[in-house]
PDB file of C-alpha atoms in Angstrom:
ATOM      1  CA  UNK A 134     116.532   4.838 132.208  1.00 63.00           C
ATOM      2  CA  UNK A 135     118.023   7.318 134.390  1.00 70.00           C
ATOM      3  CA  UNK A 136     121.915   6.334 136.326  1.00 79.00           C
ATOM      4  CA  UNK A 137     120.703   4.808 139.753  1.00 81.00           C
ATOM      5  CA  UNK A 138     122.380   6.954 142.405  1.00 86.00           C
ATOM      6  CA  UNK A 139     120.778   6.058 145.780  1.00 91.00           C
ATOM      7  CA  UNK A 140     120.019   2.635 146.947  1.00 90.00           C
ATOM      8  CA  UNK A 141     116.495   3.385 146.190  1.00 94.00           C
ATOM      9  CA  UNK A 142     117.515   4.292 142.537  1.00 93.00           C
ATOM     10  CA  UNK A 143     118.958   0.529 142.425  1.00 94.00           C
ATOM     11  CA  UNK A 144     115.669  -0.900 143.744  1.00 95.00           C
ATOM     12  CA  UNK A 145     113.931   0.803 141.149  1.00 95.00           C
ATOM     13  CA  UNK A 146     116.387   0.150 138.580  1.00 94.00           C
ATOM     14  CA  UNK A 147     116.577  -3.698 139.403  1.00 94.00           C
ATOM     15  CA  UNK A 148     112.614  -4.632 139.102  1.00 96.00           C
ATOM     16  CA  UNK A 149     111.976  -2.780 136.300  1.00 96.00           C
ATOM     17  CA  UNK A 150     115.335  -4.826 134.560  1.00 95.00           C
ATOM     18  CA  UNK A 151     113.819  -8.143 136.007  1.00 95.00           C
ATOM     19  CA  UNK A 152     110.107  -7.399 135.127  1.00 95.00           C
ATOM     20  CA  UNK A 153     111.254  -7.538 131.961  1.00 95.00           C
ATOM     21  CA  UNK A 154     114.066  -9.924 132.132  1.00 95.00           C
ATOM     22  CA  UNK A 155     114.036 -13.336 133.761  1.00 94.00           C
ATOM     23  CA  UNK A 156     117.822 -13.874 133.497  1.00 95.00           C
ATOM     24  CA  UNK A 157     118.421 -11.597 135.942  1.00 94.00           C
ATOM     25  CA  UNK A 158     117.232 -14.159 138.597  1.00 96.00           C
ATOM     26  CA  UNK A 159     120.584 -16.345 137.796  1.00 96.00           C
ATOM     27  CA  UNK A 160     122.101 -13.450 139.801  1.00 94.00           C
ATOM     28  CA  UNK A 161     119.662 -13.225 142.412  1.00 95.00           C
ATOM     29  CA  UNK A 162     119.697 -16.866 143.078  1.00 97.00           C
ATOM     30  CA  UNK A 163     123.736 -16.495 143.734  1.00 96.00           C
ATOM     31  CA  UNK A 164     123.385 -13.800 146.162  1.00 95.00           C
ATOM     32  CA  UNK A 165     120.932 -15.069 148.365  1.00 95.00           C
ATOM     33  CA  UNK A 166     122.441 -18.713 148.698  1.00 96.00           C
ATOM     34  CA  UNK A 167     125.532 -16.708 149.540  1.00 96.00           C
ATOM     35  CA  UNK A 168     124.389 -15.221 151.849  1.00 95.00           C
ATOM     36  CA  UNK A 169     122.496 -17.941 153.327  1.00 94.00           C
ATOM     37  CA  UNK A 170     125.682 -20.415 153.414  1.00 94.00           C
ATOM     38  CA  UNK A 171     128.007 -17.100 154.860  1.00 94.00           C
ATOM     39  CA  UNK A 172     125.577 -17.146 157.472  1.00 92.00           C
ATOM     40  CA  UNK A 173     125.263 -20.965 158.593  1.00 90.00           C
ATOM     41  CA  UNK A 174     128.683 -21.603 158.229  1.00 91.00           C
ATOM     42  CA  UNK A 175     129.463 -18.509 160.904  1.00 92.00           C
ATOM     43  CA  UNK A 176     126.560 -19.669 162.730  1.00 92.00           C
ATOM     44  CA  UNK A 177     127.875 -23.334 163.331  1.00 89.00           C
ATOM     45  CA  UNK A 178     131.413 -22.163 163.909  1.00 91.00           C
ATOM     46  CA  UNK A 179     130.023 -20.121 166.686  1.00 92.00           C
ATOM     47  CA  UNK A 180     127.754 -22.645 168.517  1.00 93.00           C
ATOM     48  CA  UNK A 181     129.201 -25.898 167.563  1.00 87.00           C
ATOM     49  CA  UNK A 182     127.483 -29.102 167.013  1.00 81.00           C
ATOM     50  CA  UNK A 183     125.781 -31.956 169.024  1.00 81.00           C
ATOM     51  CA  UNK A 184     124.391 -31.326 171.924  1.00 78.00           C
ATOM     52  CA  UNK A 185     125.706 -27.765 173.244  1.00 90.00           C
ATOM     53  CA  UNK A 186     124.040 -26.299 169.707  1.00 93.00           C
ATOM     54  CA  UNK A 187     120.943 -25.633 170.828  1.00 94.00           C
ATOM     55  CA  UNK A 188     122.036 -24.655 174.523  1.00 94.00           C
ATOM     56  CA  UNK A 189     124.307 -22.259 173.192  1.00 95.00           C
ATOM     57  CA  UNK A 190     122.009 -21.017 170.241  1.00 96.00           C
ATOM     58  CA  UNK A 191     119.496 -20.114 172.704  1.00 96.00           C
ATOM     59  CA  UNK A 192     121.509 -18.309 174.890  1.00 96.00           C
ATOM     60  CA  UNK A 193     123.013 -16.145 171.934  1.00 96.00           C
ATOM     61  CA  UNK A 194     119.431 -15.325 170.623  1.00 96.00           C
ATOM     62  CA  UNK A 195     118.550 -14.300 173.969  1.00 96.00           C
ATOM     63  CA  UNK A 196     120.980 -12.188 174.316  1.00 96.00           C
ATOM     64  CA  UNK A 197     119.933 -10.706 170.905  1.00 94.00           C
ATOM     65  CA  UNK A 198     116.686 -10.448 171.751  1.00 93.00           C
ATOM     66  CA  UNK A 199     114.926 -13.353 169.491  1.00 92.00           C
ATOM     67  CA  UNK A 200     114.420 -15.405 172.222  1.00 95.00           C
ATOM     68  CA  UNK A 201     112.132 -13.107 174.420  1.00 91.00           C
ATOM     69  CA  UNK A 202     111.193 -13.856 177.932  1.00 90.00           C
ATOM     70  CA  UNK A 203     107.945 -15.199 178.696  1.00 88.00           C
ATOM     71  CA  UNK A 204     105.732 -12.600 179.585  1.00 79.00           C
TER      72      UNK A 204
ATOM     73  CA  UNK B 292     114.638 -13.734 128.042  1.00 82.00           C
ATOM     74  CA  UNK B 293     111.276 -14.018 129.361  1.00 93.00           C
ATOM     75  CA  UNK B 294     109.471 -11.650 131.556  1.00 94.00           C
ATOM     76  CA  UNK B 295     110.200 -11.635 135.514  1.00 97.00           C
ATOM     77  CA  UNK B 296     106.396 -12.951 135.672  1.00 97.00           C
ATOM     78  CA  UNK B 297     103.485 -14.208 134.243  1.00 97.00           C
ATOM     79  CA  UNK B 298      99.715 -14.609 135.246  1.00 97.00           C
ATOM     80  CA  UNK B 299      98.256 -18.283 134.928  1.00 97.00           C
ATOM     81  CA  UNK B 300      94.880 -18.781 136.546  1.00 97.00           C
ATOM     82  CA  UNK B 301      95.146 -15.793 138.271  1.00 96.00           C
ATOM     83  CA  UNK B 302      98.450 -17.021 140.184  1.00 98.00           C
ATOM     84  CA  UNK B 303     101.490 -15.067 139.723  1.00 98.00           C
ATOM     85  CA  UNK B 304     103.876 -17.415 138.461  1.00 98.00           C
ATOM     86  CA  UNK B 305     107.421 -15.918 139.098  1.00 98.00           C
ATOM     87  CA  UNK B 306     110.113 -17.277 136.026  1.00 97.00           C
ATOM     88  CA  UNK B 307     113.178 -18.256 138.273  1.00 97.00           C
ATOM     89  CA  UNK B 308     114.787 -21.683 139.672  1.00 97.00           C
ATOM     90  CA  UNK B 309     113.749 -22.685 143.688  1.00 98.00           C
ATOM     91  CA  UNK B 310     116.456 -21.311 145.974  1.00 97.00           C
ATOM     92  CA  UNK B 311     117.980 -22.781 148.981  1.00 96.00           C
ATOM     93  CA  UNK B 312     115.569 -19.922 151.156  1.00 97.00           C
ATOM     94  CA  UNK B 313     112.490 -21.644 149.179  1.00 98.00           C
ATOM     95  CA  UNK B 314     113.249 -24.873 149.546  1.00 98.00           C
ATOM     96  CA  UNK B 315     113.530 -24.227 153.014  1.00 98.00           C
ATOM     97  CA  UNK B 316     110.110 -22.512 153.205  1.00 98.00           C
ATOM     98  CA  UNK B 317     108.373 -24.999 151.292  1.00 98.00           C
ATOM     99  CA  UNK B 318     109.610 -27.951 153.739  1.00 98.00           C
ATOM    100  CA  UNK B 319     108.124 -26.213 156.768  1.00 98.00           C
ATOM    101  CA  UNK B 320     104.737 -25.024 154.781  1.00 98.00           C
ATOM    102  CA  UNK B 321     104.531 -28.680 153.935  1.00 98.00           C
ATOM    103  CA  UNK B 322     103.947 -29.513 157.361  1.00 98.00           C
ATOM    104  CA  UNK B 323     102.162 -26.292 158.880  1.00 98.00           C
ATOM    105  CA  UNK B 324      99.289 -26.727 155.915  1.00 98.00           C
ATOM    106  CA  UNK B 325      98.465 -30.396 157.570  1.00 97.00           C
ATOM    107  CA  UNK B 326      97.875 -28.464 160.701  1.00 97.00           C
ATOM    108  CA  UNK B 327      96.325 -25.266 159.806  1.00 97.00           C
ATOM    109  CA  UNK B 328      95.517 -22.321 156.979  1.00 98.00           C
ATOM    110  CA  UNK B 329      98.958 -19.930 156.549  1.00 98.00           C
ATOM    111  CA  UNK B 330      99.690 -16.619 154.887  1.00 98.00           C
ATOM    112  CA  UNK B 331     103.443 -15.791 154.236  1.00 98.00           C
ATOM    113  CA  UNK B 332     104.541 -12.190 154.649  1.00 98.00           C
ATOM    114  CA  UNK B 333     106.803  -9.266 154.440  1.00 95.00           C
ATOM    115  CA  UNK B 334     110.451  -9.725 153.140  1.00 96.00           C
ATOM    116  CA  UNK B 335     110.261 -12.862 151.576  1.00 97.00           C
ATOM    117  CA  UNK B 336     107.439 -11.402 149.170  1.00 98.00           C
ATOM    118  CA  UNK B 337     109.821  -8.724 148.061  1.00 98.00           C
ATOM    119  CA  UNK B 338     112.361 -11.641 147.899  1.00 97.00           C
ATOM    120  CA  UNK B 339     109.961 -14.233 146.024  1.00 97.00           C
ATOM    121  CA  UNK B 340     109.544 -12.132 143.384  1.00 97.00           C
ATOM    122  CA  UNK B 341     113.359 -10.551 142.598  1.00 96.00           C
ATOM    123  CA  UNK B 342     114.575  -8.158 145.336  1.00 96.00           C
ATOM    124  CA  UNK B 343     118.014  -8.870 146.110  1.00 92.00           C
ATOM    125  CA  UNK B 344     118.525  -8.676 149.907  1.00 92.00           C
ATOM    126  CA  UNK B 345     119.598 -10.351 152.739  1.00 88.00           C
ATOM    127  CA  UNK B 346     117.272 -12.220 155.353  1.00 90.00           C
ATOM    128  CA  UNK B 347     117.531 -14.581 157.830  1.00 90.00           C
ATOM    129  CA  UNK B 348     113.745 -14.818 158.610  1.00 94.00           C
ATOM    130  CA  UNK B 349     110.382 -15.826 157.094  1.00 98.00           C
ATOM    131  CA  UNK B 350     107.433 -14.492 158.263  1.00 98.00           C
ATOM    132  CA  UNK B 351     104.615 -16.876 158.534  1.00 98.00           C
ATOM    133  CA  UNK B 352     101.214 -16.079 159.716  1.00 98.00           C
ATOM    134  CA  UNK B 353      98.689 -19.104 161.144  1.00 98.00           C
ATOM    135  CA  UNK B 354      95.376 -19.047 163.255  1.00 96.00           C
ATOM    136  CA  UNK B 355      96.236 -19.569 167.021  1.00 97.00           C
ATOM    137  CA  UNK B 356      95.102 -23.219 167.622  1.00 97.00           C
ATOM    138  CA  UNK B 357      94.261 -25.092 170.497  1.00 97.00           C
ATOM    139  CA  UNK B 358      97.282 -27.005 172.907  1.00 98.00           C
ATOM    140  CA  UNK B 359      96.033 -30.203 171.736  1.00 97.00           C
ATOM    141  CA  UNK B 360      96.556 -29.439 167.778  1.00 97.00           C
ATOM    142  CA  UNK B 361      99.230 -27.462 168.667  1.00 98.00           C
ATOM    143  CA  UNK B 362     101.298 -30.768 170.610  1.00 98.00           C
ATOM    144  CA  UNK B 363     100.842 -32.160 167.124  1.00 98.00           C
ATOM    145  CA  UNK B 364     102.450 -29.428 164.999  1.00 98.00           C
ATOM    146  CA  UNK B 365     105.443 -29.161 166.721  1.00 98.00           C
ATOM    147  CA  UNK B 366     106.112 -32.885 166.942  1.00 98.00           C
ATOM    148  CA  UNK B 367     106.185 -33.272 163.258  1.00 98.00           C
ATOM    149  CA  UNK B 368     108.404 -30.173 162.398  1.00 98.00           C
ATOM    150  CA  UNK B 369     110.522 -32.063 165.448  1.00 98.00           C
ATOM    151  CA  UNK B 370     110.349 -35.196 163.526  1.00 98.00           C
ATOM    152  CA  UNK B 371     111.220 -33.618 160.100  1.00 98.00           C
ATOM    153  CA  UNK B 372     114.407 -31.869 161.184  1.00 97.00           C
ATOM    154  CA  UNK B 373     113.413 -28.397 162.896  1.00 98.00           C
ATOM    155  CA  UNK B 374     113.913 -27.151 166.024  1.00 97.00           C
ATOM    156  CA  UNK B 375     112.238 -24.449 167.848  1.00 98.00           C
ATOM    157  CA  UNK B 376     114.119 -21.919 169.560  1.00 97.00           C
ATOM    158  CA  UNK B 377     111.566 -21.404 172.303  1.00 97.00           C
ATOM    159  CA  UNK B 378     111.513 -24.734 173.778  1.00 97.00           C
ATOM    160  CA  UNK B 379     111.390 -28.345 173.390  1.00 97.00           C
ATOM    161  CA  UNK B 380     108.397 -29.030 174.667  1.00 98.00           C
ATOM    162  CA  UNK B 381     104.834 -28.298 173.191  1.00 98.00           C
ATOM    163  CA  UNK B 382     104.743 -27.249 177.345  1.00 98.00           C
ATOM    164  CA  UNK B 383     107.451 -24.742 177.488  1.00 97.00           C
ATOM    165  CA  UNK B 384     106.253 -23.256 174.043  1.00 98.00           C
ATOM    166  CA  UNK B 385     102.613 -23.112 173.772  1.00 98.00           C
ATOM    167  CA  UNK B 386     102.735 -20.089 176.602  1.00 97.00           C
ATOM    168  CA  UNK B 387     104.177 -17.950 173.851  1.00 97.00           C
ATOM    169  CA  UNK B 388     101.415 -18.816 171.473  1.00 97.00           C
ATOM    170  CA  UNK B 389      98.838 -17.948 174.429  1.00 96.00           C
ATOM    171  CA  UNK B 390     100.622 -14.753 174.699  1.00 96.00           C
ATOM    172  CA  UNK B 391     100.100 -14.219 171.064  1.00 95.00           C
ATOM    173  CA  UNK B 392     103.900 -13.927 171.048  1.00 96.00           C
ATOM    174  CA  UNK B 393     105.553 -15.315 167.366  1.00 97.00           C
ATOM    175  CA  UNK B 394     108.156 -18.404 167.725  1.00 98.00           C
ATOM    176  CA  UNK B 395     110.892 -19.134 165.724  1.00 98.00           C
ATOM    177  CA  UNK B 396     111.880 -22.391 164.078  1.00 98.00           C
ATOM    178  CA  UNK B 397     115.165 -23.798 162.015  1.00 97.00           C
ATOM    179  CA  UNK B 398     116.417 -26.625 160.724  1.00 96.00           C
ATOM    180  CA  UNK B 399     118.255 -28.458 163.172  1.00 95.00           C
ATOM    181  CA  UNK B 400     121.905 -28.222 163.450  1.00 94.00           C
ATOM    182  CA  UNK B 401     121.311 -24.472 161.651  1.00 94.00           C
ATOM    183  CA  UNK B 402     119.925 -20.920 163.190  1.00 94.00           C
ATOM    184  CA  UNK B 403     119.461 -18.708 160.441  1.00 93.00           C
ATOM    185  CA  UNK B 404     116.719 -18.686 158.246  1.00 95.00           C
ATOM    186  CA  UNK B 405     113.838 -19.201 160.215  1.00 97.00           C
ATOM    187  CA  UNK B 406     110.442 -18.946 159.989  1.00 98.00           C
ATOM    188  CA  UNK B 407     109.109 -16.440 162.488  1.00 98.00           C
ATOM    189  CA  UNK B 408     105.323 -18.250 162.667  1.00 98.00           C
ATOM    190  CA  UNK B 409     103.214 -15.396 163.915  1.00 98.00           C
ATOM    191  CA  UNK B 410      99.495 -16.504 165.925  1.00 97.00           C
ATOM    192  CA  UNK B 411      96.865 -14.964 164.826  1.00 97.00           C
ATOM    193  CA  UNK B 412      92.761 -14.402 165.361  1.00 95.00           C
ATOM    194  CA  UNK B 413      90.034 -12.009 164.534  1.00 93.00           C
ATOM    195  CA  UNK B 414      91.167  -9.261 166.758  1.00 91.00           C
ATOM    196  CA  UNK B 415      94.392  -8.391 164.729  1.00 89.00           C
ATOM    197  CA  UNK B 416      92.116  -7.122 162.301  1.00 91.00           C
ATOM    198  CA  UNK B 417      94.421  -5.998 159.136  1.00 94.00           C
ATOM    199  CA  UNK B 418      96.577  -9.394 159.935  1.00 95.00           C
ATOM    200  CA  UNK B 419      92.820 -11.161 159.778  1.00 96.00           C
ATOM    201  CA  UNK B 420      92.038  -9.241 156.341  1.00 96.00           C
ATOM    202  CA  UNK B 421      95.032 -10.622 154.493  1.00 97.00           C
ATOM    203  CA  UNK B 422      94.844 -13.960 156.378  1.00 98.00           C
ATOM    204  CA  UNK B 423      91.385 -14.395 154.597  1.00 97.00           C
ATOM    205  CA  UNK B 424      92.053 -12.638 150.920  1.00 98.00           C
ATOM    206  CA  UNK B 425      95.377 -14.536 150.015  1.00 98.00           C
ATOM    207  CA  UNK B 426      96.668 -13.969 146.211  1.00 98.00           C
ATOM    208  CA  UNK B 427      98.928 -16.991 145.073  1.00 98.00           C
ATOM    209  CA  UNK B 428     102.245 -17.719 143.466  1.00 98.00           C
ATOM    210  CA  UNK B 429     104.358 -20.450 142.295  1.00 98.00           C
ATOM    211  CA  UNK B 430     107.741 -20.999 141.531  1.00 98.00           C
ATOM    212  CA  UNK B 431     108.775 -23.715 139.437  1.00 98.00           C
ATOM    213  CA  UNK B 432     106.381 -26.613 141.294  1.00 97.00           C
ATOM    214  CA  UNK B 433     106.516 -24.217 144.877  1.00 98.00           C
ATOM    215  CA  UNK B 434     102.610 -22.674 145.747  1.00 98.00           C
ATOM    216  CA  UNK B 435     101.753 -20.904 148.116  1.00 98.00           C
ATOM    217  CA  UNK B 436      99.800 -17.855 149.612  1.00 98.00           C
ATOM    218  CA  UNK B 437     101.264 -14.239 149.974  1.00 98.00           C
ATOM    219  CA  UNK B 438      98.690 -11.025 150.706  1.00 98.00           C
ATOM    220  CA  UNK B 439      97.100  -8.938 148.265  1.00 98.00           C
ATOM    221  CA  UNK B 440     100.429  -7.735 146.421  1.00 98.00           C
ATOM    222  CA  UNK B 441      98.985  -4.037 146.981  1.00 98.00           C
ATOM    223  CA  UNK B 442      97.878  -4.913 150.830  1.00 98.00           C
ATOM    224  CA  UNK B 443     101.913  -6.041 151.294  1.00 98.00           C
ATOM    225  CA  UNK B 444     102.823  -2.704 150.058  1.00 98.00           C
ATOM    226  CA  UNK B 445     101.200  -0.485 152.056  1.00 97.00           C
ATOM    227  CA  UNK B 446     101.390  -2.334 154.859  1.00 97.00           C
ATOM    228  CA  UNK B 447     105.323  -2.155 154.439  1.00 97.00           C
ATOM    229  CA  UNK B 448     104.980   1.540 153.727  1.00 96.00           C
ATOM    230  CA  UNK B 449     102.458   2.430 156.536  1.00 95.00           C
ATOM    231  CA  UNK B 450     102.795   0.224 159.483  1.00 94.00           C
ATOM    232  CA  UNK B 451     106.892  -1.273 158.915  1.00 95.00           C
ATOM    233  CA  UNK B 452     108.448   1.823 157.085  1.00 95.00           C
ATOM    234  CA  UNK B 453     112.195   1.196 157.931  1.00 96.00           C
ATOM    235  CA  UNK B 454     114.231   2.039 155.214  1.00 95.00           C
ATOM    236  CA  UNK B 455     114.168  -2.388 154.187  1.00 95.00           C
ATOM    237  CA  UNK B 456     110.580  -1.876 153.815  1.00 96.00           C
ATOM    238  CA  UNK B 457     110.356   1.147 151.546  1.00 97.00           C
ATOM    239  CA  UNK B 458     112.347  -0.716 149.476  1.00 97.00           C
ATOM    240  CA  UNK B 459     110.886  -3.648 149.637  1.00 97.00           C
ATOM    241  CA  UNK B 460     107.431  -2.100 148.554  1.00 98.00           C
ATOM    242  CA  UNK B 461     109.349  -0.156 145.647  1.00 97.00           C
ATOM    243  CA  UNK B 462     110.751  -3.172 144.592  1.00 98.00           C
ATOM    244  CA  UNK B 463     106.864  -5.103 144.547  1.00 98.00           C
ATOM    245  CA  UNK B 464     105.266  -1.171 142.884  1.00 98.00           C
ATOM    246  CA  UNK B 465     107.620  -1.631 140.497  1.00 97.00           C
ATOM    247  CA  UNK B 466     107.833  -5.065 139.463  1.00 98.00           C
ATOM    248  CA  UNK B 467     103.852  -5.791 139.522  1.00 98.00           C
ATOM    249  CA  UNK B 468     103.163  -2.537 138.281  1.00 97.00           C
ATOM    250  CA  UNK B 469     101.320  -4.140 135.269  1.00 97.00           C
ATOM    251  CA  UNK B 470      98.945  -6.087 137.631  1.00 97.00           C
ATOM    252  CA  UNK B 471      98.372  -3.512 140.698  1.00 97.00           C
ATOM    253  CA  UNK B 472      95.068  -2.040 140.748  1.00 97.00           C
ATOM    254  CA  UNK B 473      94.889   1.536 142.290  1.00 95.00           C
ATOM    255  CA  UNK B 474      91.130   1.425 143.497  1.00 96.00           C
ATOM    256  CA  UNK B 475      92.546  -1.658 146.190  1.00 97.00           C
ATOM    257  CA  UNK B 476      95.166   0.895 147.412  1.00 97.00           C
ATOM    258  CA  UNK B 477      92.115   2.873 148.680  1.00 95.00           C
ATOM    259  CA  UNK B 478      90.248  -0.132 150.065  1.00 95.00           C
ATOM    260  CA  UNK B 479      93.341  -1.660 151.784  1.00 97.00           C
ATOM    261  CA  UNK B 480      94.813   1.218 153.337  1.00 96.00           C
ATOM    262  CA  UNK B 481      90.999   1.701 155.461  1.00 94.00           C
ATOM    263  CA  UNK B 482      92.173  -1.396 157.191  1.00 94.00           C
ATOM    264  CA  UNK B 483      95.641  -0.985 157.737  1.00 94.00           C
ATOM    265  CA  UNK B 484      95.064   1.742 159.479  1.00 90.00           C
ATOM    266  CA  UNK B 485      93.047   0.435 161.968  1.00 83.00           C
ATOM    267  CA  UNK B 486      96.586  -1.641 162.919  1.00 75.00           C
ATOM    268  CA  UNK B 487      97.736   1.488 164.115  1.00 63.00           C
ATOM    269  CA  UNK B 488      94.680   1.912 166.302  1.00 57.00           C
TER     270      UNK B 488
END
């Protein structure tokens, strides 16, 4: 297997390693929770909790662009 | 070690643990499937079966469904801890699904993931294709339908193409290479081309 380089070189060099190798999903698992939890947790801090969550959500993923106007 | 996958009744059983991100996914499907037929897409294929990137969303196609059913929908996934980000009323977000515009929902208390539940009918005609020809997999006890693994590729390589979806359909070449059938890459890409239409 050649030295991955590029990110693409990782991509490839990951699936063929997990194709073959279920352990590999230990590490996959860890990421992606982490990720998730960094997320929330920055996500709460920012918008609080209650009743101002959702008013203050909204008007952060409109100004994102999730929330679109209706058309 | 064990390989990444195995085929059992032709479903693609994947050889990991649930994550949070499934878990997550499976407690929304749980509800949508009382209300209506569903076809997840995009990232969280790539994700489902090993690619190790960030989201925050879940794509989630259904068929666009009348006000009536739709009142229902949203007051269970209100009553089992989600919130929609469009509104709180079936009235202030059943426009968007007229529109055929997606809506987004999350647990409540929580903004990221979501599912991104995307309407659709006959008339989005490669959306309609994989809609009707879903291919299964399971994790641990967790089933549900994805698109034609070689339909989610192209369509990530042809119609998405940022640089998350090249990789994300290198990832799937790569890891299902043992199960992808060439002659489908012909027959799917017909259709997906008519997206671009």
């Amino acid at each position: 297997m050649k030295k991955p380089i590029t990110d693409l070189d990782y991509v490839e060099f990951y699936a063929k390693k997990m194709k073959e190798d279920d352990s590999l999903f230990k590490q996959q698992k860890i990421l992606i929770e982490s990720q998730l939890e960094s997320s929330s947790s920055l996500f709460k801090n920012m918008f609080g909790k209650g009743d101002n969550f959702k008013s203050n959500a909204r008007e952060y993923l409109k100004s994102i662009g999730l929330i679109k106007p209706l058309k | 070690m064990a390989n990444g996958y195995t085929i059992e009744d032709n479903i693609i059983v994947i050889n990991r643990e649930l994550t949070k991100l499934d878990i997550f996914l499976r407690d929304f499907l749980e509800i949508l499937k009382r209300h209506s037929d569903y076809l997840v897409v995009s990232g969280y294929v790539s994700i489902c079966s090993g690619r190790t990137r960030a989201t925050e969303d879940v794509d989630v196609l259904f068929l666009m469904m009348e006000k009536d059913r739709f009142d229902l929908l949203l007051e269970e996934l209100q009553n089992n801890n989600f919130w929609c980000y469009q509104g709180d009323s079936s009235d202030e977000v059943y426009p968007y699904l007229k529109n055929m515009d997606n809506i987004r929902f999350a647990r409540v208390g929580e903004t990221f993931p979501n599912i991104e539940l995307i309407p659709i009918n006959e008339s989005r005609k490669a959306k309609f294709f994989e809609f009707t020809h879903p291919q299964g997999i399971r994790v641990k006890n967790f089933e549900l339908k994805i698109p034609p693994i070689e339909f989610e590729i192209l369509y990530k390589e042809i119609i998405l193409g940022s640089d998350k979806d090249v990789a994300d359909a290198k990832h799937l070449r790569i890891f299902f290479s043992d199960i992808i059938k060439k002659e489908k890459f012909k027959e799917y890409e017909t259709i997906i081309r008519q997206e671009n239409k």
